[in-house]
Amino acid sequence: MNNGDYEKMSVFFRTIGNPTRLKILTELLKNERCVGDVENHIGTGQANISQHLAILKRHDIVDCRKEGNMRCYFLKDPLLLKKILDLAAQGN
Amino acid sequence: MNNGDYEKMSVFFRTIGNPTRLKILTELLKNERCVGDVENHIGTGQANISQHLAILKRHDIVDCRKEGNMRCYFLKDPLLLKKILDLAAQGN
DNA sequence: GGACTATATTAGAAAAAAAGAATATATCAT
DNA sequence: ATGATATATTCTTTTTTTCTAATATAGTCC
């Protein structure tokens, strides 16, 4: 692994290393969700959710599609994410 | 998962989500190392390495034992860590 | 077009993380 | 005890992250 690889991997871990984003990811692991859904399941405001989703999207962890008025977010690689979260949960 | 679990898991990911710490962990995955060894393998100063090792230790990812003048650091759960890093590396 | 709903973006403040320099501690060798 | 080596700790500054509030955009319904 070269320097850039470490940088890239560290960005990935930091991206998922936030409680709100982990909650979002856990929701998305169950199902695709639009922003409003996420907001209801998680205790924080709309702007904040939207920001966290933007971060996850920017780092290619989620993607979204328009559906009328709303945007549905989904995991780009749910299996990979599930494996990683399961491992991390085990380590408690 | 309750709130505390998300918090805890996020701390874990943030802890490993730093390029220098990832380098250290990769070294320790190969073998137990004393601080000087780590320092040679990684491009940063003694104090900084020591700080990062302290962070990893505080979060129970590594532990260390004294050996004469030096301290040897090792992973507390090398297998778990290897699995997680391998998965994250795959996701590129 | 205008109001309404869903979501995104921007800006600014506060908190957390990082790095480097300097200093401290502990062990070893003499 | 003294000096040397290995490592840890503290302090300060800079950078990054996070949150909140305010505003903007885009699509829907009338």
Coordinates of C-alpha atoms (C1' of nucleotides) in Angstrom, one line a residue:
Chain A
M1 CA 0.0 0.0 0.0
N2 CA 1.3 3.5 -0.9
N3 CA 0.6 6.7 0.9
G4 CA -2.5 7.5 -1.2
D5 CA -4.0 4.2 -0.3
Y6 CA -3.7 4.9 3.4
E7 CA -5.2 8.3 2.9
K8 CA -8.1 6.9 0.9
M9 CA -8.8 4.1 3.3
S10 CA -8.6 6.5 6.3
V11 CA -11.2 8.8 4.6
F12 CA -13.5 5.8 4.2
F13 CA -13.3 5.0 7.9
R14 CA -13.7 8.5 9.0
T15 CA -16.7 8.8 6.7
I16 CA -18.5 6.0 8.4
G17 CA -17.0 6.9 11.8
N18 CA -19.8 9.3 12.9
P19 CA -22.8 8.2 15.0
T20 CA -25.4 10.0 12.9
R21 CA -23.9 8.6 9.7
L22 CA -23.8 5.1 11.2
K23 CA -27.5 5.4 12.1
I24 CA -28.3 6.5 8.5
L25 CA -26.3 3.6 7.1
T26 CA -28.0 1.1 9.4
E27 CA -31.3 2.4 8.1
L28 CA -30.2 2.1 4.5
L29 CA -29.1 -1.4 5.2
K30 CA -32.7 -2.3 5.9
N31 CA -34.0 -0.4 2.9
E32 CA -33.7 2.4 0.5
R33 CA -35.0 5.5 2.2
C34 CA -35.9 9.1 1.2
V35 CA -34.6 11.9 3.3
G36 CA -37.9 12.3 5.2
D37 CA -37.9 8.7 6.2
V38 CA -34.3 9.0 7.5
E39 CA -35.2 12.1 9.4
N40 CA -38.0 10.3 11.2
H41 CA -35.9 7.4 12.2
I42 CA -33.0 9.6 13.5
G43 CA -33.1 12.3 16.0
T44 CA -31.7 15.4 14.2
G45 CA -32.9 18.1 11.9
Q46 CA -33.4 18.1 8.1
A47 CA -30.4 20.2 7.2
N48 CA -28.1 18.0 9.2
I49 CA -29.4 14.8 7.7
S50 CA -29.0 16.3 4.3
Q51 CA -25.4 17.2 5.0
H52 CA -24.6 13.8 6.3
L53 CA -26.2 12.2 3.2
A54 CA -24.2 14.5 1.0
I55 CA -21.0 13.4 2.8
L56 CA -21.8 9.8 2.3
K57 CA -22.6 10.4 -1.3
R58 CA -19.5 12.4 -2.0
H59 CA -17.5 9.5 -0.7
D60 CA -19.4 7.0 -2.8
I61 CA -20.9 5.1 0.0
V62 CA -24.5 5.9 -1.0
D63 CA -26.2 7.1 -4.1
C64 CA -29.7 8.5 -4.7
R65 CA -32.4 8.7 -7.3
K66 CA -35.2 11.2 -7.7
E67 CA -38.7 10.1 -7.2
G68 CA -41.0 12.9 -7.8
N69 CA -40.5 15.4 -5.1
M70 CA -38.2 13.3 -3.0
R71 CA -34.8 11.7 -3.2
C72 CA -34.3 8.1 -2.3
Y73 CA -30.9 7.2 -1.0
F74 CA -29.5 3.7 -1.1
L75 CA -26.2 2.0 -0.4
K76 CA -23.9 1.5 -3.3
D77 CA -22.4 -1.7 -1.8
P78 CA -24.7 -2.9 0.9
L79 CA -23.0 -6.3 1.3
L80 CA -19.6 -4.8 1.9
L81 CA -21.0 -2.4 4.4
K82 CA -22.9 -5.0 6.2
K83 CA -19.8 -7.1 6.6
I84 CA -17.8 -4.2 7.9
L85 CA -20.4 -3.1 10.4
D86 CA -21.0 -6.6 11.6
L87 CA -17.3 -7.1 12.2
A88 CA -17.0 -3.8 14.1
A89 CA -20.1 -4.7 16.2
Q90 CA -18.5 -8.0 17.0
G91 CA -15.5 -6.2 18.4
N92 CA -17.4 -5.0 21.4
Chain B
M1 CA -28.4 -1.0 18.5
N2 CA -28.9 1.9 20.9
N3 CA -27.3 5.3 20.8
G4 CA -24.3 4.3 22.9
D5 CA -23.6 1.5 20.5
Y6 CA -23.5 3.9 17.5
E7 CA -21.3 6.2 19.5
K8 CA -18.9 3.4 20.4
M9 CA -18.7 2.0 16.9
S10 CA -18.1 5.4 15.5
V11 CA -15.3 6.0 17.8
F12 CA -13.7 2.8 16.7
F13 CA -13.9 3.8 13.0
R14 CA -12.6 7.2 13.7
T15 CA -9.7 5.8 15.6
I16 CA -8.6 3.7 12.7
G17 CA -9.6 6.4 10.3
N18 CA -6.3 8.2 10.2
P19 CA -3.5 7.6 7.7
T20 CA -0.7 7.5 10.3
R21 CA -2.6 5.1 12.5
L22 CA -3.5 2.9 9.6
K23 CA 0.2 2.7 8.7
I24 CA 1.0 1.8 12.3
L25 CA -1.8 -0.8 12.3
T26 CA -0.5 -2.3 9.1
E27 CA 2.9 -2.6 10.6
L28 CA 1.6 -4.3 13.7
L29 CA -0.4 -6.6 11.5
K30 CA 2.9 -8.0 10.3
N31 CA 4.5 -8.2 13.7
E32 CA 4.7 -6.8 17.2
R33 CA 6.9 -3.6 17.1
C34 CA 8.6 -1.3 19.5
V35 CA 8.1 2.4 19.0
G36 CA 11.5 2.9 17.3
D37 CA 10.6 0.2 14.7
V38 CA 7.4 1.9 14.0
E39 CA 9.1 5.2 13.7
N40 CA 11.5 3.8 11.1
H41 CA 8.7 2.4 9.0
I42 CA 6.6 5.5 9.0
G43 CA 7.5 9.0 8.0
T44 CA 6.9 11.1 11.1
G45 CA 8.5 12.0 14.4
Q46 CA 8.8 10.2 17.7
A47 CA 6.4 12.3 19.6
N48 CA 3.7 11.9 17.0
I49 CA 4.0 8.2 16.8
S50 CA 3.9 8.0 20.5
Q51 CA 0.7 10.0 20.5
H52 CA -0.9 7.9 17.9
L53 CA 0.0 4.7 19.7
A54 CA -1.5 6.2 22.9
I55 CA -4.7 6.8 21.0
L56 CA -4.8 3.3 19.7
K57 CA -4.1 2.0 23.2
R58 CA -6.7 4.2 24.8
H59 CA -9.3 2.7 22.5
D60 CA -8.2 -0.8 23.1
I61 CA -7.0 -1.5 19.7
V62 CA -3.4 -2.2 20.7
D63 CA -1.6 -3.0 23.9
C64 CA 2.0 -3.0 24.8
R65 CA 4.5 -4.7 27.1
K66 CA 7.8 -3.4 28.4
E67 CA 10.9 -5.0 27.2
G68 CA 13.9 -3.5 28.9
N69 CA 14.2 0.0 27.7
M70 CA 11.6 -0.2 25.0
R71 CA 7.9 -0.8 24.7
C72 CA 6.5 -3.4 22.2
Y73 CA 3.1 -2.7 20.8
F74 CA 0.9 -5.3 19.5
L75 CA -2.7 -5.7 18.2
K76 CA -5.2 -6.9 20.7
D77 CA -7.3 -8.5 18.0
P78 CA -5.2 -8.9 14.9
L79 CA -7.6 -11.2 13.1
L80 CA -10.5 -8.9 13.5
L81 CA -8.5 -5.9 12.3
K82 CA -7.1 -7.8 9.3
K83 CA -10.6 -8.7 8.2
I84 CA -11.8 -5.1 8.5
L85 CA -8.8 -3.7 6.7
D86 CA -9.1 -6.3 3.9
L87 CA -12.7 -5.5 3.4
A88 CA -12.1 -1.7 3.3
A89 CA -9.2 -2.3 0.8
Q90 CA -11.4 -4.3 -1.4
G91 CA -13.9 -1.5 -1.5
N92 CA -11.6 0.6 -3.8
Chain C
dG1 C1' -47.8 31.8 -11.8
dG2 C1' -48.2 31.1 -6.5
dA3 C1' -48.2 28.3 -2.5
dC4 C1' -46.6 24.1 -0.6
dT5 C1' -43.5 20.3 0.3
dA6 C1' -39.1 18.0 0.2
dT7 C1' -34.5 18.7 0.0
dA8 C1' -29.9 21.1 -0.6
dT9 C1' -26.6 24.7 0.2
dT10 C1' -24.2 28.3 2.6
dA11 C1' -22.4 30.7 6.4
dG12 C1' -20.7 31.0 10.8
dA13 C1' -19.7 29.4 15.5
dA14 C1' -18.1 25.8 18.5
dA15 C1' -15.8 21.5 19.3
dA16 C1' -12.6 18.0 18.2
dA17 C1' -8.5 16.2 16.1
dA18 C1' -3.8 16.8 14.5
dA19 C1' 1.1 18.1 14.4
dG20 C1' 5.4 20.0 16.2
dA21 C1' 8.3 21.6 19.8
dA22 C1' 9.8 21.3 24.2
dT23 C1' 10.1 18.8 28.3
dA24 C1' 9.6 14.8 31.4
dT25 C1' 10.2 10.0 32.7
dA26 C1' 12.2 5.5 32.9
dT27 C1' 15.6 2.2 32.0
dC28 C1' 20.2 1.0 30.9
dA29 C1' 25.3 1.2 31.0
dT30 C1' 29.3 3.0 33.1
Chain D
dA1 C1' 25.3 9.2 40.5
dT2 C1' 25.9 10.4 35.4
dG3 C1' 25.0 10.2 30.8
dA4 C1' 22.6 8.0 27.0
dT5 C1' 18.7 5.9 24.9
dA6 C1' 13.7 5.0 24.4
dT7 C1' 9.4 6.6 25.0
dA8 C1' 5.6 9.6 27.0
dT9 C1' 3.5 13.9 28.1
dT10 C1' 2.2 18.7 27.8
dC11 C1' 1.4 22.9 25.4
dT12 C1' 0.3 25.6 21.5
dT13 C1' -1.2 26.3 17.0
dT14 C1' -3.6 24.9 12.9
dT15 C1' -6.8 22.2 10.5
dT16 C1' -10.9 19.5 10.3
dT17 C1' -15.4 18.3 11.7
dT18 C1' -19.9 19.1 13.4
dC19 C1' -24.0 21.6 14.3
dT20 C1' -27.5 25.3 13.8
dA21 C1' -29.8 28.8 11.5
dA22 C1' -31.0 30.9 7.3
dT23 C1' -31.7 30.8 2.6
dA24 C1' -32.0 28.5 -1.9
dT25 C1' -33.8 25.2 -5.3
dA26 C1' -36.9 22.0 -7.4
dG27 C1' -40.9 19.6 -8.1
dT28 C1' -46.1 19.3 -7.2
dC29 C1' -50.7 20.9 -6.9
dC30 C1' -54.1 24.4 -7.5

